[in-house]
Amino acid sequence: MAFVITEACIDEKAADCKDVCPVDCISEGPDQFFIDADVCIDCGACETACPVGAIFYEDDLTAERKKFVEKARDFYQSQ
Ligand code: SF4
């Protein structure tokens, strides 16, 4: 499990999350930031820092936001 960045980040890209992540597992993508689920330690710092409420724990995602898990996976697989 990991934290996941969702639609509110798209075109917002405040980047506050990237500044607070203790394991540097947040990367900027073309339209939003992404969390690397293989590195995230579930500390929750990014969720608190995000000014637009874009970040959720994976288990707490609504059905329509679950696509952002796959979107992040696809982003890191393409790196
Ligand atoms: Fe980084 Fe913590 Fe957010 Fe995971 S939960 S992405 S480790 S700040």
PDB file of C-alpha atoms and ligand atoms in Angstrom:
ATOM      1  CA  MET A   1       0.000   0.000   0.000  1.00  0.00           C
ATOM      2  CA  ALA A   2       1.002   3.591  -0.531  1.00  0.00           C
ATOM      3  CA  PHE A   3      -0.349   7.079  -0.792  1.00  0.00           C
ATOM      4  CA  VAL A   4      -1.750   8.137  -4.167  1.00  0.00           C
ATOM      5  CA  ILE A   5      -1.998  11.540  -5.855  1.00  0.00           C
ATOM      6  CA  THR A   6      -5.323  12.132  -7.594  1.00  0.00           C
ATOM      7  CA  GLU A   7      -7.160  14.527  -9.908  1.00  0.00           C
ATOM      8  CA  ALA A   8      -6.831  17.712  -7.862  1.00  0.00           C
ATOM      9  CA  CYS A   9      -3.093  17.690  -8.685  1.00  0.00           C
ATOM     10  CA  ILE A  10      -3.706  17.806 -12.425  1.00  0.00           C
ATOM     11  CA  ASP A  11      -2.503  21.168 -13.714  1.00  0.00           C
ATOM     12  CA  GLU A  12      -2.120  22.341 -10.075  1.00  0.00           C
ATOM     13  CA  LYS A  13       1.241  20.724  -9.338  1.00  0.00           C
ATOM     14  CA  ALA A  14       1.854  22.703  -6.162  1.00  0.00           C
ATOM     15  CA  ALA A  15       4.846  20.444  -5.348  1.00  0.00           C
ATOM     16  CA  ASP A  16       4.522  20.885  -1.566  1.00  0.00           C
ATOM     17  CA  CYS A  17       4.385  17.080  -1.323  1.00  0.00           C
ATOM     18  CA  LYS A  18       7.729  16.660  -3.015  1.00  0.00           C
ATOM     19  CA  ASP A  19       9.358  19.028  -0.530  1.00  0.00           C
ATOM     20  CA  VAL A  20       8.204  17.068   2.539  1.00  0.00           C
ATOM     21  CA  CYS A  21       8.654  13.464   1.407  1.00  0.00           C
ATOM     22  CA  PRO A  22      11.392  11.899   3.598  1.00  0.00           C
ATOM     23  CA  VAL A  23      12.270   9.219   1.042  1.00  0.00           C
ATOM     24  CA  ASP A  24      12.109  11.387  -2.103  1.00  0.00           C
ATOM     25  CA  CYS A  25       9.613   9.121  -3.842  1.00  0.00           C
ATOM     26  CA  ILE A  26       7.490  11.811  -5.502  1.00  0.00           C
ATOM     27  CA  SER A  27       8.199  12.736  -9.123  1.00  0.00           C
ATOM     28  CA  GLU A  28       6.784  15.304 -11.515  1.00  0.00           C
ATOM     29  CA  GLY A  29       4.907  13.849 -14.464  1.00  0.00           C
ATOM     30  CA  PRO A  30       3.532  15.600 -17.537  1.00  0.00           C
ATOM     31  CA  ASP A  31       0.238  16.658 -15.937  1.00  0.00           C
ATOM     32  CA  GLN A  32       0.580  15.841 -12.216  1.00  0.00           C
ATOM     33  CA  PHE A  33       2.965  14.533  -9.548  1.00  0.00           C
ATOM     34  CA  PHE A  34       3.195  10.820  -8.818  1.00  0.00           C
ATOM     35  CA  ILE A  35       4.171   8.704  -5.782  1.00  0.00           C
ATOM     36  CA  ASP A  36       6.361   5.643  -6.300  1.00  0.00           C
ATOM     37  CA  ALA A  37       4.423   2.957  -4.400  1.00  0.00           C
ATOM     38  CA  ASP A  38       7.509   0.737  -4.167  1.00  0.00           C
ATOM     39  CA  VAL A  39       9.385   3.365  -2.159  1.00  0.00           C
ATOM     40  CA  CYS A  40       6.638   5.169  -0.185  1.00  0.00           C
ATOM     41  CA  ILE A  41       6.794   4.410   3.557  1.00  0.00           C
ATOM     42  CA  ASP A  42       3.212   5.532   4.271  1.00  0.00           C
ATOM     43  CA  CYS A  43       4.257   8.381   6.548  1.00  0.00           C
ATOM     44  CA  GLY A  44       1.383  10.623   5.446  1.00  0.00           C
ATOM     45  CA  ALA A  45       3.447  13.823   5.322  1.00  0.00           C
ATOM     46  CA  CYS A  46       2.469  14.523   1.720  1.00  0.00           C
ATOM     47  CA  GLU A  47      -1.236  14.155   2.447  1.00  0.00           C
ATOM     48  CA  THR A  48      -0.985  16.844   5.125  1.00  0.00           C
ATOM     49  CA  ALA A  49       1.155  19.143   2.973  1.00  0.00           C
ATOM     50  CA  CYS A  50      -0.976  19.065  -0.174  1.00  0.00           C
ATOM     51  CA  PRO A  51      -2.840  22.403  -0.447  1.00  0.00           C
ATOM     52  CA  VAL A  52      -5.564  20.990  -2.687  1.00  0.00           C
ATOM     53  CA  GLY A  53      -6.318  17.702  -0.903  1.00  0.00           C
ATOM     54  CA  ALA A  54      -5.172  15.575  -3.810  1.00  0.00           C
ATOM     55  CA  ILE A  55      -3.457  12.806  -1.825  1.00  0.00           C
ATOM     56  CA  PHE A  56      -5.148   9.788  -0.266  1.00  0.00           C
ATOM     57  CA  TYR A  57      -4.110   6.512   1.309  1.00  0.00           C
ATOM     58  CA  GLU A  58      -4.677   3.803  -1.291  1.00  0.00           C
ATOM     59  CA  ASP A  59      -7.228   1.955   0.851  1.00  0.00           C
ATOM     60  CA  ASP A  60      -9.276   5.149   1.186  1.00  0.00           C
ATOM     61  CA  LEU A  61      -9.616   5.890  -2.529  1.00  0.00           C
ATOM     62  CA  THR A  62     -13.104   6.119  -3.956  1.00  0.00           C
ATOM     63  CA  ALA A  63     -13.850   3.780  -6.849  1.00  0.00           C
ATOM     64  CA  GLU A  64     -13.454   6.543  -9.397  1.00  0.00           C
ATOM     65  CA  ARG A  65     -10.042   7.507  -7.993  1.00  0.00           C
ATOM     66  CA  LYS A  66      -8.587   3.989  -8.105  1.00  0.00           C
ATOM     67  CA  LYS A  67      -7.434   4.660 -11.678  1.00  0.00           C
ATOM     68  CA  PHE A  68      -4.736   6.908 -10.217  1.00  0.00           C
ATOM     69  CA  VAL A  69      -3.003   3.850  -8.721  1.00  0.00           C
ATOM     70  CA  GLU A  70      -2.564   2.449 -12.219  1.00  0.00           C
ATOM     71  CA  LYS A  71      -1.663   5.865 -13.650  1.00  0.00           C
ATOM     72  CA  ALA A  72       1.209   6.158 -11.156  1.00  0.00           C
ATOM     73  CA  ARG A  73       2.359   2.603 -11.870  1.00  0.00           C
ATOM     74  CA  ASP A  74       2.345   3.300 -15.607  1.00  0.00           C
ATOM     75  CA  PHE A  75       4.341   6.493 -15.047  1.00  0.00           C
ATOM     76  CA  TYR A  76       7.112   4.728 -13.105  1.00  0.00           C
ATOM     77  CA  GLN A  77       7.218   1.784 -15.508  1.00  0.00           C
ATOM     78  CA  SER A  78       7.819   4.215 -18.350  1.00  0.00           C
ATOM     79  CA  GLN A  79      10.803   5.831 -16.569  1.00  0.00           C
TER      80      GLN A  79
HETATM   81 FE1  SF4 B   1       6.537  10.288   0.696  1.00  0.00          FE
HETATM   82 FE2  SF4 B   1       5.375   9.825   3.062  1.00  0.00          FE
HETATM   83 FE3  SF4 B   1       3.904  10.700   1.012  1.00  0.00          FE
HETATM   84 FE4  SF4 B   1       4.847   8.217   0.960  1.00  0.00          FE
HETATM   85  S1  SF4 B   1       3.341   9.041   2.416  1.00  0.00           S
HETATM   86  S2  SF4 B   1       4.908   9.689  -0.725  1.00  0.00           S
HETATM   87  S3  SF4 B   1       6.839   8.478   2.008  1.00  0.00           S
HETATM   88  S4  SF4 B   1       5.571  11.836   2.050  1.00  0.00           S
END
